[in-house]
Tab-separated table of C-alpha atoms and ligand atoms in Angstrom:
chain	number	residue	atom	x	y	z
A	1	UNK	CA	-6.690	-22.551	-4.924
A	2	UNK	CA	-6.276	-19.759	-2.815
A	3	UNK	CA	-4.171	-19.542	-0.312
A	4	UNK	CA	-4.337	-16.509	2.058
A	5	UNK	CA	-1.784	-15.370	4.559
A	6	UNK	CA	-3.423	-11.899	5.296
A	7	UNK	CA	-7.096	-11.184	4.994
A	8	UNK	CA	-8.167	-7.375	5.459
A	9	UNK	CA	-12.520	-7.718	5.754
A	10	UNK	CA	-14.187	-4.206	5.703
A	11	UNK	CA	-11.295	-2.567	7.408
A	12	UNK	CA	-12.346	1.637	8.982
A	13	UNK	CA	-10.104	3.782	10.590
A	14	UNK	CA	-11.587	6.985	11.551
A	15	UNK	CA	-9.488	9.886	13.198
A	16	UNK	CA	-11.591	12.183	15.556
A	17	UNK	CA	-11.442	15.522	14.369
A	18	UNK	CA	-11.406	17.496	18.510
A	19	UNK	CA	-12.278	21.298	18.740
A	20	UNK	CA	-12.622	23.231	21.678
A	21	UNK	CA	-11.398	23.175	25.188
A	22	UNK	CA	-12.997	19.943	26.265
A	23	UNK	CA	-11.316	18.550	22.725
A	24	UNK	CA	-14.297	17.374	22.056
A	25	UNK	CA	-14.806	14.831	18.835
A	26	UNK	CA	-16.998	16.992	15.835
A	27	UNK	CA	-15.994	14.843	12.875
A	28	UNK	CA	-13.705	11.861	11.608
A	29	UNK	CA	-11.055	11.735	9.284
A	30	UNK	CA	-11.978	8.591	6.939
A	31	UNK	CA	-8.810	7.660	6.364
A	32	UNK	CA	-9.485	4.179	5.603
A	33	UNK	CA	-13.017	3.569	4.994
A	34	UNK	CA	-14.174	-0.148	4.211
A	35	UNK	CA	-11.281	-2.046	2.591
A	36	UNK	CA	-11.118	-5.608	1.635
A	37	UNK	CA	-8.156	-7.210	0.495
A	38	UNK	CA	-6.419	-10.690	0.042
A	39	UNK	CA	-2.715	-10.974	0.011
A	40	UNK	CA	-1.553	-14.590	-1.352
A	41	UNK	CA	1.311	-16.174	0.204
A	42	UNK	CA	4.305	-15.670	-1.518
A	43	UNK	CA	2.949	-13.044	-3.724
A	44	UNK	CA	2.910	-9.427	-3.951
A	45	UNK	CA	0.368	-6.736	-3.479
A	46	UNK	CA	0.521	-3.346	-5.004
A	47	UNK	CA	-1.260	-0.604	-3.330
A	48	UNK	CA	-1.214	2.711	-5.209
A	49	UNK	CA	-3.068	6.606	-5.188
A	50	UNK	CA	-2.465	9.611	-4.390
A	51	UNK	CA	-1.202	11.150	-1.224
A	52	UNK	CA	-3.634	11.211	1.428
A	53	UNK	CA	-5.761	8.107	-0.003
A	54	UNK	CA	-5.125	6.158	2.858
A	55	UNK	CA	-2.464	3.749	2.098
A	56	UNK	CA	0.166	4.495	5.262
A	57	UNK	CA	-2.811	4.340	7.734
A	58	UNK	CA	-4.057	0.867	6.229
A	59	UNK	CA	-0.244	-0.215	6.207
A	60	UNK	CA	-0.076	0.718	10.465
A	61	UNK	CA	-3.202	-0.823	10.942
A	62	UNK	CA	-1.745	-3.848	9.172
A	63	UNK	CA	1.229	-3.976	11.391
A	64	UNK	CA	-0.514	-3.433	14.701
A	65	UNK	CA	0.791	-0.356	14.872
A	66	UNK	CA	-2.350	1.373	14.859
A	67	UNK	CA	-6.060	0.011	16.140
A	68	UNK	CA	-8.647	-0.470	13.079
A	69	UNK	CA	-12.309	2.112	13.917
A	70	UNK	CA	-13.702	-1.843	13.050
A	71	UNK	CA	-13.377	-4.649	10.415
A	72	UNK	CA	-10.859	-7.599	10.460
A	73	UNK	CA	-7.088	-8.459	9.913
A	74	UNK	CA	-6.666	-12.048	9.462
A	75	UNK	CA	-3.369	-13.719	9.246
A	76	UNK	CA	-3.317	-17.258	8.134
A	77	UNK	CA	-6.793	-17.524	8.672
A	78	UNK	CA	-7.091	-16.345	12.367
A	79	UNK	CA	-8.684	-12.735	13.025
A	80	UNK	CA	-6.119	-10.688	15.290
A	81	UNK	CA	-8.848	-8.850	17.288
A	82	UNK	CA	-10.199	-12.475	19.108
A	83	UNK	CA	-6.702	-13.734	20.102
A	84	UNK	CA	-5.249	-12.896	23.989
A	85	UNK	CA	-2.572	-10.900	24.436
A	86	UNK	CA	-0.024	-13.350	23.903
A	87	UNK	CA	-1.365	-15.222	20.944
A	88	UNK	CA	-1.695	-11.232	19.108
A	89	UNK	CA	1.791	-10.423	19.984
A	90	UNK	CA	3.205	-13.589	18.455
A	91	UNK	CA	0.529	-13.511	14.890
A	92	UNK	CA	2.010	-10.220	14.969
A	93	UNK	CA	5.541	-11.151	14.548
A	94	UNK	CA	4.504	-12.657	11.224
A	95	UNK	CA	3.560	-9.099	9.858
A	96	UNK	CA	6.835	-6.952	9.792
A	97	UNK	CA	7.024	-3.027	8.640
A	98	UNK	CA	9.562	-1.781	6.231
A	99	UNK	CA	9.445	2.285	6.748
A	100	UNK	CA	9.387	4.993	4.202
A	101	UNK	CA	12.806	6.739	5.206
A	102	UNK	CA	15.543	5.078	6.081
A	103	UNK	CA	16.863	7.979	7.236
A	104	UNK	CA	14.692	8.651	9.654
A	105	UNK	CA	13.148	5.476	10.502
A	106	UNK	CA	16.371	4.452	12.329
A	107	UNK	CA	17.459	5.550	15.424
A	108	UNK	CA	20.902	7.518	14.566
A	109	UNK	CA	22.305	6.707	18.864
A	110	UNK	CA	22.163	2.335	18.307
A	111	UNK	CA	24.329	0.381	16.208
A	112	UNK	CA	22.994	-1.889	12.919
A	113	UNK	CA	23.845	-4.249	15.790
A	114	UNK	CA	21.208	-2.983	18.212
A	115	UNK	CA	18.723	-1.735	15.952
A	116	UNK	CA	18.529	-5.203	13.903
A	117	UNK	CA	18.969	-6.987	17.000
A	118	UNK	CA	15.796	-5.063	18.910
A	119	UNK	CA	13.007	-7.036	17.919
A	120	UNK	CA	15.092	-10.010	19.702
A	121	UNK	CA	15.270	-7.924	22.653
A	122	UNK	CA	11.669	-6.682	22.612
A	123	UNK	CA	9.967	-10.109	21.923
A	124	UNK	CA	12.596	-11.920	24.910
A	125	UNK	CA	13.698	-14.028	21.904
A	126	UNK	CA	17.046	-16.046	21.866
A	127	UNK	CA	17.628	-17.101	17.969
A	128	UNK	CA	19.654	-20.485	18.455
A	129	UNK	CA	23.559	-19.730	18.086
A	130	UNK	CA	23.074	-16.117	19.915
A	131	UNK	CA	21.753	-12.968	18.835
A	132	UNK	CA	24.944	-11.501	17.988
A	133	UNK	CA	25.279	-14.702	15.242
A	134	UNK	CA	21.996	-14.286	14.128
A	135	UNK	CA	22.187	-10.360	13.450
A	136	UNK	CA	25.574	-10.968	11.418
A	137	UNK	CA	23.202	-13.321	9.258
A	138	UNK	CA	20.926	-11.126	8.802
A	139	UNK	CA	22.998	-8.551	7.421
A	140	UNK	CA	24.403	-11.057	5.208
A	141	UNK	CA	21.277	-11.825	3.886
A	142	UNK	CA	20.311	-8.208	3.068
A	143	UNK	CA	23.592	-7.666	1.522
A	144	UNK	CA	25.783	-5.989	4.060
A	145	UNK	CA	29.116	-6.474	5.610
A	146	UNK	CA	27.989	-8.819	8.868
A	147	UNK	CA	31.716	-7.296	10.868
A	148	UNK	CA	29.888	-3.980	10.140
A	149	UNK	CA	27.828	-4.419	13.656
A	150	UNK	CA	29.157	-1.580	15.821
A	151	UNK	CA	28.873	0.685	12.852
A	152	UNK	CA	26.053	3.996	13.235
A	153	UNK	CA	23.297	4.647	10.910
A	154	UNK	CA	25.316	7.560	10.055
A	155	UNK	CA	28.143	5.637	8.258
A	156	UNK	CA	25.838	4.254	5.802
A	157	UNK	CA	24.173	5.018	2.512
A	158	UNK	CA	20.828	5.618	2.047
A	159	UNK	CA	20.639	2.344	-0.001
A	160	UNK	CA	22.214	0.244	2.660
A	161	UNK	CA	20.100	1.789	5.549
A	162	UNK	CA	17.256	0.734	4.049
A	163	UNK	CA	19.057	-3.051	4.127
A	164	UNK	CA	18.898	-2.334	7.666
A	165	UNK	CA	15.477	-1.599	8.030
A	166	UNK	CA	14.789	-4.720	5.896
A	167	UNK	CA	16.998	-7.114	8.075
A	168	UNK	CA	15.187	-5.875	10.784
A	169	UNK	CA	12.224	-6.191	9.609
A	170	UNK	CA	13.443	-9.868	9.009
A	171	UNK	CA	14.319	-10.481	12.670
A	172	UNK	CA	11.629	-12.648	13.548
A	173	UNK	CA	10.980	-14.560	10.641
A	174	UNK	CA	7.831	-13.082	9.488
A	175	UNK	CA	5.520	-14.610	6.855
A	176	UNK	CA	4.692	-10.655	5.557
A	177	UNK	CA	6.565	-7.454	5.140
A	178	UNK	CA	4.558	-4.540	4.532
A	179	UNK	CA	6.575	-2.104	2.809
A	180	UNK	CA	5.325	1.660	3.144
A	181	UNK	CA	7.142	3.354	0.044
A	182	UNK	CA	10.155	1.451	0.591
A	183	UNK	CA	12.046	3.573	-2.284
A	184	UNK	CA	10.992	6.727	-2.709
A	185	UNK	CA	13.770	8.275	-0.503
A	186	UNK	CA	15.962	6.591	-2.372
A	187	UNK	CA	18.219	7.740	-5.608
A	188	UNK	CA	16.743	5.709	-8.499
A	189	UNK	CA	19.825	4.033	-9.291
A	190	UNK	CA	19.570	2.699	-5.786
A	191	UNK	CA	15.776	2.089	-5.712
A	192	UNK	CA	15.928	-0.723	-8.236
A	193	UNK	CA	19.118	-2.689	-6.015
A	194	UNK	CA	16.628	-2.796	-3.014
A	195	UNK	CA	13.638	-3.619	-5.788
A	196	UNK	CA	16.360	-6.829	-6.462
A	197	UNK	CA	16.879	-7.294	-2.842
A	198	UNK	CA	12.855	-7.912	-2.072
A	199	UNK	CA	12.352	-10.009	-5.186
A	200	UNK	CA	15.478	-12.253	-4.181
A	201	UNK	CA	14.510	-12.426	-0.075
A	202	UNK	CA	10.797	-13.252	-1.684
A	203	UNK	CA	11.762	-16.051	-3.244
A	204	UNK	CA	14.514	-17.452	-1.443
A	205	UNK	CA	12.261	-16.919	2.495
A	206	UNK	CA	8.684	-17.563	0.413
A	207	UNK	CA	7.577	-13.733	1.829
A	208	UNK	CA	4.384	-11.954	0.929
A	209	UNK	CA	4.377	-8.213	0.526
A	210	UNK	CA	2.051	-5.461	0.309
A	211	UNK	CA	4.261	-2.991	-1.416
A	212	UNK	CA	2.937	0.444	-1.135
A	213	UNK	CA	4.057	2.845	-3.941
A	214	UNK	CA	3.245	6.100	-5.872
A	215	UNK	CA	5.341	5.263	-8.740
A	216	UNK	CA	3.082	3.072	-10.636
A	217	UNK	CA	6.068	2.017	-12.914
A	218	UNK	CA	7.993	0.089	-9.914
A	219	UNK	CA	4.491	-1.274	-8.579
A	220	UNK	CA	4.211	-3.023	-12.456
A	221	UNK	CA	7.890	-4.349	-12.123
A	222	UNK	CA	7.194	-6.377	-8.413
A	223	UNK	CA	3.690	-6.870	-8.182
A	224	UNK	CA	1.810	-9.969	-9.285
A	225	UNK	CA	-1.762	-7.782	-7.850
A	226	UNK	CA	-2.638	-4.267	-8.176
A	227	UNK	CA	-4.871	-2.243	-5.450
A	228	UNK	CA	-5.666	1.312	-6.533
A	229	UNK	CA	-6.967	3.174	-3.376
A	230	UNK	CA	-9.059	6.717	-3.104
A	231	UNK	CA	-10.344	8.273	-0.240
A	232	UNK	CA	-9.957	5.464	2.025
A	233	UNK	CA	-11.634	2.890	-0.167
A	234	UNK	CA	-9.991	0.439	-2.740
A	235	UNK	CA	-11.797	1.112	-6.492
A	236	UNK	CA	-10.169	-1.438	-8.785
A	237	UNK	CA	-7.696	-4.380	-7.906
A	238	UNK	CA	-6.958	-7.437	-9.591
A	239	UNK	CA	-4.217	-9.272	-11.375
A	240	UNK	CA	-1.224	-7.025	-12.496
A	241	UNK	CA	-1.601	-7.149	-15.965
A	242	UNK	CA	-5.174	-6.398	-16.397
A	243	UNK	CA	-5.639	-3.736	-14.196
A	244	UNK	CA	-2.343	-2.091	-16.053
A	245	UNK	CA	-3.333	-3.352	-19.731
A	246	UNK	CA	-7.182	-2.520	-19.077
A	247	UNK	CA	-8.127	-0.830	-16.346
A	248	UNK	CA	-11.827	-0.410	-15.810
A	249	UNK	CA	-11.909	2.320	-13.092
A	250	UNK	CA	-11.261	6.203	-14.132
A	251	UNK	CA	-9.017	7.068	-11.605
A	252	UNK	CA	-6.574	4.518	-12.293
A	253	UNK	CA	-6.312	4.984	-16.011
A	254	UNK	CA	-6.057	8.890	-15.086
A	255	UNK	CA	-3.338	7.835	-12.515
A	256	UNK	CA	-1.660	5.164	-15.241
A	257	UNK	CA	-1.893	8.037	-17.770
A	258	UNK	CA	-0.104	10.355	-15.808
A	259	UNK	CA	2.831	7.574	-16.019
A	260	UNK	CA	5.675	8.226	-18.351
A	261	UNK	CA	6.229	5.617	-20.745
A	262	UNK	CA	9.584	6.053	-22.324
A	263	UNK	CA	9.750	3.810	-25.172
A	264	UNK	CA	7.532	4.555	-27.954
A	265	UNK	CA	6.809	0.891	-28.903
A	266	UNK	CA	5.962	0.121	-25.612
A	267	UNK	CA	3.458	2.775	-26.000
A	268	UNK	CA	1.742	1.816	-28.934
A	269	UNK	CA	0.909	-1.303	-27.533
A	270	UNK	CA	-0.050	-0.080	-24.199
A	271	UNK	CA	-2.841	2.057	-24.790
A	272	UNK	CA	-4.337	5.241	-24.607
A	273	UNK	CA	-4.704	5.019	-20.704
A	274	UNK	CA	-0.806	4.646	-20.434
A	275	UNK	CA	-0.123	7.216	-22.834
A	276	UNK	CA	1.443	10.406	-20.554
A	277	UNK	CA	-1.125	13.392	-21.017
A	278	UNK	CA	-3.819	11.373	-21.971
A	279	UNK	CA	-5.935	12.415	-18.816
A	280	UNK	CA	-5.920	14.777	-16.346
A	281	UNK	CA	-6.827	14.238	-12.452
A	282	UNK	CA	-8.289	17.722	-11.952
A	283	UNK	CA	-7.539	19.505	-8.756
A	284	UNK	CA	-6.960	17.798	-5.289
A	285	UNK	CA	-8.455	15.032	-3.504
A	286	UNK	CA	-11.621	16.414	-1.385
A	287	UNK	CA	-11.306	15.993	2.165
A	288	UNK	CA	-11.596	12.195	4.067
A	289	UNK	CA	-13.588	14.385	6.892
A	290	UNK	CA	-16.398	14.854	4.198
A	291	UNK	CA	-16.076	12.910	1.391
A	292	UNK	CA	-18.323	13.553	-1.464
A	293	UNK	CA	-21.643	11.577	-1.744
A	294	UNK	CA	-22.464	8.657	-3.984
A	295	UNK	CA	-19.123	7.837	-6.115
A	296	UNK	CA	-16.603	9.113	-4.022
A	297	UNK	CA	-14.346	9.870	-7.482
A	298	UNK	CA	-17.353	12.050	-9.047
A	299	UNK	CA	-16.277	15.320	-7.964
A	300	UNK	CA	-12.924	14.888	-10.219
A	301	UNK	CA	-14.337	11.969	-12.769
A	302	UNK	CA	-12.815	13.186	-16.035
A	303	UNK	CA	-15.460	9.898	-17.358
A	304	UNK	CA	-18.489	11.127	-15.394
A	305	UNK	CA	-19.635	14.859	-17.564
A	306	UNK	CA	-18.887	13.186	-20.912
A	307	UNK	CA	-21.384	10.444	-20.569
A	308	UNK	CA	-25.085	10.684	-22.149
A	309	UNK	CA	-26.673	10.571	-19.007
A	310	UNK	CA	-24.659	13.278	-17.290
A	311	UNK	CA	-27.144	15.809	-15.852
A	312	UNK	CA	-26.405	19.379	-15.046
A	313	UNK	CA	-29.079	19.534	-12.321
A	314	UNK	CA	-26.711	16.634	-10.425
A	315	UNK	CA	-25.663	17.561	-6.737
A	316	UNK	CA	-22.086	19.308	-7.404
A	317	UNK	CA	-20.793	21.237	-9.528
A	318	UNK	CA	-20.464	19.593	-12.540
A	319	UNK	CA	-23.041	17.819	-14.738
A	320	UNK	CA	-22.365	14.452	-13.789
A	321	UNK	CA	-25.186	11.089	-14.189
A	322	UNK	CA	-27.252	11.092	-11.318
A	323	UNK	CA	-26.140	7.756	-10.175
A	324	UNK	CA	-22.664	9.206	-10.140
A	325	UNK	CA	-23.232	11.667	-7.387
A	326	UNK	CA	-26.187	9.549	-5.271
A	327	UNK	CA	-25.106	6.215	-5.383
A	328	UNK	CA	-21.933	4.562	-4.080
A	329	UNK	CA	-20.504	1.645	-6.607
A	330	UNK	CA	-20.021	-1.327	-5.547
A	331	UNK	CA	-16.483	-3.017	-6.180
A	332	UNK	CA	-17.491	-6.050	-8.823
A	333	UNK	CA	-16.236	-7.863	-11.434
A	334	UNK	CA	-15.929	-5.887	-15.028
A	335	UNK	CA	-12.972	-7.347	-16.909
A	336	UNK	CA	-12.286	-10.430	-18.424
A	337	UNK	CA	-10.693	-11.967	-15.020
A	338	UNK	CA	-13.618	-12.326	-12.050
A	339	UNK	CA	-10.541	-11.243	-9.752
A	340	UNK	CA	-10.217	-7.670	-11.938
A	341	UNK	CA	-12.815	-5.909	-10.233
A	342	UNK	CA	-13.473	-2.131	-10.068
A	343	UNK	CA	-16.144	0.214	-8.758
A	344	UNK	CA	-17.482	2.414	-11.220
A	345	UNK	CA	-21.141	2.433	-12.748
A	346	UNK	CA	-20.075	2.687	-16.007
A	347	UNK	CA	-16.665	0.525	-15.974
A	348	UNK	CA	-18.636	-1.624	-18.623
A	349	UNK	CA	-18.876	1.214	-20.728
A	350	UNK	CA	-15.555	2.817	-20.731
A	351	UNK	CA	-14.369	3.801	-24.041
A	352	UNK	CA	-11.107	5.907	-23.583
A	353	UNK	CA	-9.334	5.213	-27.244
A	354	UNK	CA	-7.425	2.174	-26.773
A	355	UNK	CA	-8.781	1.070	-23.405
A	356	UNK	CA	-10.671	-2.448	-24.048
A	357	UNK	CA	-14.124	-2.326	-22.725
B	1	ATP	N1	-2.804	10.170	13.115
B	1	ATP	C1	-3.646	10.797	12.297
B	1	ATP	N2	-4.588	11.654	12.776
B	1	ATP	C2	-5.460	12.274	11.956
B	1	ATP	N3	-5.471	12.129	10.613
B	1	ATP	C3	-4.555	11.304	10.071
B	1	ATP	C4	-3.597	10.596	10.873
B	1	ATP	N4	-2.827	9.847	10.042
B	1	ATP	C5	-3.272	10.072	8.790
B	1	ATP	N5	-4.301	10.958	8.813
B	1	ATP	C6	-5.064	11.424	7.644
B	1	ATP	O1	-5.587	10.275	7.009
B	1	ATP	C7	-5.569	10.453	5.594
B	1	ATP	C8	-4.783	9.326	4.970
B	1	ATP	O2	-3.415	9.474	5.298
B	1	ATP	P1	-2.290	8.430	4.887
B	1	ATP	O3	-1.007	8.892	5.483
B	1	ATP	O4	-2.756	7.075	5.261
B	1	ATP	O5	-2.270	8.569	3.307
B	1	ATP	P2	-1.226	8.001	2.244
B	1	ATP	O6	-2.027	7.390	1.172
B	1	ATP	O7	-0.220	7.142	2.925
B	1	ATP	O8	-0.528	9.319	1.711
B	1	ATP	P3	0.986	9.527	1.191
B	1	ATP	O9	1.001	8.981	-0.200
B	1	ATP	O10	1.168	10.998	1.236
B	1	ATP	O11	1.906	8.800	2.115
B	1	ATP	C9	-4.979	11.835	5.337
B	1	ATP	O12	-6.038	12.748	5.188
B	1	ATP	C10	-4.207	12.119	6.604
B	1	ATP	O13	-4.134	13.511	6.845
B	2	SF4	S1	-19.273	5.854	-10.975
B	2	SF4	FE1	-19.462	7.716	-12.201
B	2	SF4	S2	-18.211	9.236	-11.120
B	2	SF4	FE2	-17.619	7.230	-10.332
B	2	SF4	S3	-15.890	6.639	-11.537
B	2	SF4	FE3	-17.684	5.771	-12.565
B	2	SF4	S4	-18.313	7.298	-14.078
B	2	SF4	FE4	-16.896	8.305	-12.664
B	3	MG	MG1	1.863	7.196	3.069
């Protein structure tokens, strides 16, 4: 049975684009466009694509850092937007941020005292035994030394600041940490201690996490779900080892092809679409201010000219099917799991040597 703690339903957020002297709005950047996404408790979310696809600005919106344009964040069932003031702030203490750089993402003039002991401050909280007691637990929890309170950001790795940002994140007890990249400005021999780190908090606090990521290879190793995200909209997502073994959507198995796979055996069993070289993503993303009619992928679908009813008279550039370029897919159901569910036209048809169809 499912059991939700965060609910995402239809989620926009537009940027206005201003020009001029009266900064007048002229466009929007679509940075997220229409997402829909369940997050199990105690389970974790992958969100992957490339830079620019939208993942950061769902992750603020997530976290209350940022407003959504419109569509609905629910946590445990209850929709953020209709709750007062009061009853937001505290739903919002449930859904914590872990930052990108922990080098940046801390201020460098507090101490790990002050900095994990701010949401306290901020939310007028006194944990029982005093704040002081309950920061040194934190920083046991994550790993560090809890006498190490009047230390600076400065006097720390970049491994253990990001313990830092994760015991503060862990403050107020939330239900959901939404990690933003949590690694990548880490060594890798670091990355996978603080990989360890989540996967022990998960199971010993029963967390949830979206775990935002480029590296597709770490998202495999923590996630039990997979969302792959383009231009502000999600277009496949299910179960980790489907979406990985078979994905339906081009753009993932172009993104899962671009990931190295080291050990040959592993290979052989994987797949064409994890086999590095096997596609190419051509070019750049097109701008969220304009994205490109129909299938939002169809300006770079690698899938798209090779198919029989690819048409050179198609809007575009490239002979692409009609439906491609005038017709936006819907996300639905096209693998063996009715959770695996992608948005392409011709996901049922996919025949990339050793990709199941
Ligand atoms: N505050 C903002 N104002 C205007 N545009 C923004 C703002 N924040 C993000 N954008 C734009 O929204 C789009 C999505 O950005 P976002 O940072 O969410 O992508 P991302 O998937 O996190 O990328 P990356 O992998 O590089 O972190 C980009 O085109 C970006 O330029
Ligand atoms: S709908 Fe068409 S353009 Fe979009 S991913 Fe599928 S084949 Fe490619
Ligand atoms: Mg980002």
């Amino acid at each position: 049975m499912s059991d939700a703690v965060l609910q995402v339903r239809e989620l926009v957020k537009h940027y206005p684009v201003r020009r001029g002297l009266l900064r007048r709005s002229v466009a929007a950047v679509k940075a997220v466009d229409g997402v829909s996404l369940t997050l199990e408790r105690g389970r974790t979310l992958g969100l992957v694509g490339e830079s620019g696809s939208g993942k950061s600005t769902l992750a603020r919106v997530l976290v209350g850092i940022e407003t959504p344009t419109s569509g609905q964040v629910l946590v445990d069932g209850e929709d953020v937007s209709t709750l007062s003031r009061a009853g937001r702030k505290q739903l919002r203490r449930d859904v914590q941020m872990v930052f990108q750089d922990p080098y940046t993402s801390l201020n460098p003039r507090m101490s790990v005292g002050e900095i994990v002991g701010e949401p306290f401050a901020i939310h007028g909280i006194d944990p029982a035994g005093g704040r002081r007691a309950a920061v040194g637990e934190l920083l046991e929890l994550v790993g560090l030394d809890p006498d190490h309170t009047s230390r600076y950001p400065h006097q720390f790795s970049g491994g253990q600041r990001q313990r830092i940002g994760i015991a503060r994140a862990l403050a107020l007890r939330p239900k959901v940490l939404v990690c933003d990249e949590p690694v990548s400005a880490l060594d890798v021999s670091v990355q996978g201690q603080v990989i360890n780190l989540l996967e022990d908090l998960q199971e010993e606090l029963g967390l949830s996490y979206l775990f935002v990521a480029h590296d597709l290879g770490v998202v495999r190793h923590i996630a039990h779900d997979v969302a792959v995200m383009y231009l502000g909209r999600i277009v496949e997502q299910g179960p980790e080892q489907p979406v990985y073994d078979t994905a339906r959507h081009p753009y993932t198995q172009a993104l899962l092809s671009a990931v190295p796979v080291p050990d040959p055996a592993v290979r052989a069993t994987a797949g064409a679409a994890a086999q590095p070289g096997g596609l190419v993503l051509e070019g750049d993303p097109p701008s969220p201010v304009d994205p490109p009619s129909g299938c939002p992928f169809h300006t770079r679908c690698w899938l798209a000219p090779t198919l029989p009813e690819a048409r050179s008279d198609a809007p575009g550039s490239r002979p692409v099917p009609t439906v491609c370029a005038t017709e936006t897919p819907a996300l639905v159901p096209h693998g063996d799991a009715a959770t695996h569910v992608a948005a392409c036209h011709f996901a049922r048809e996919l025949a990339a040597p050793g990709v199941e169809s």
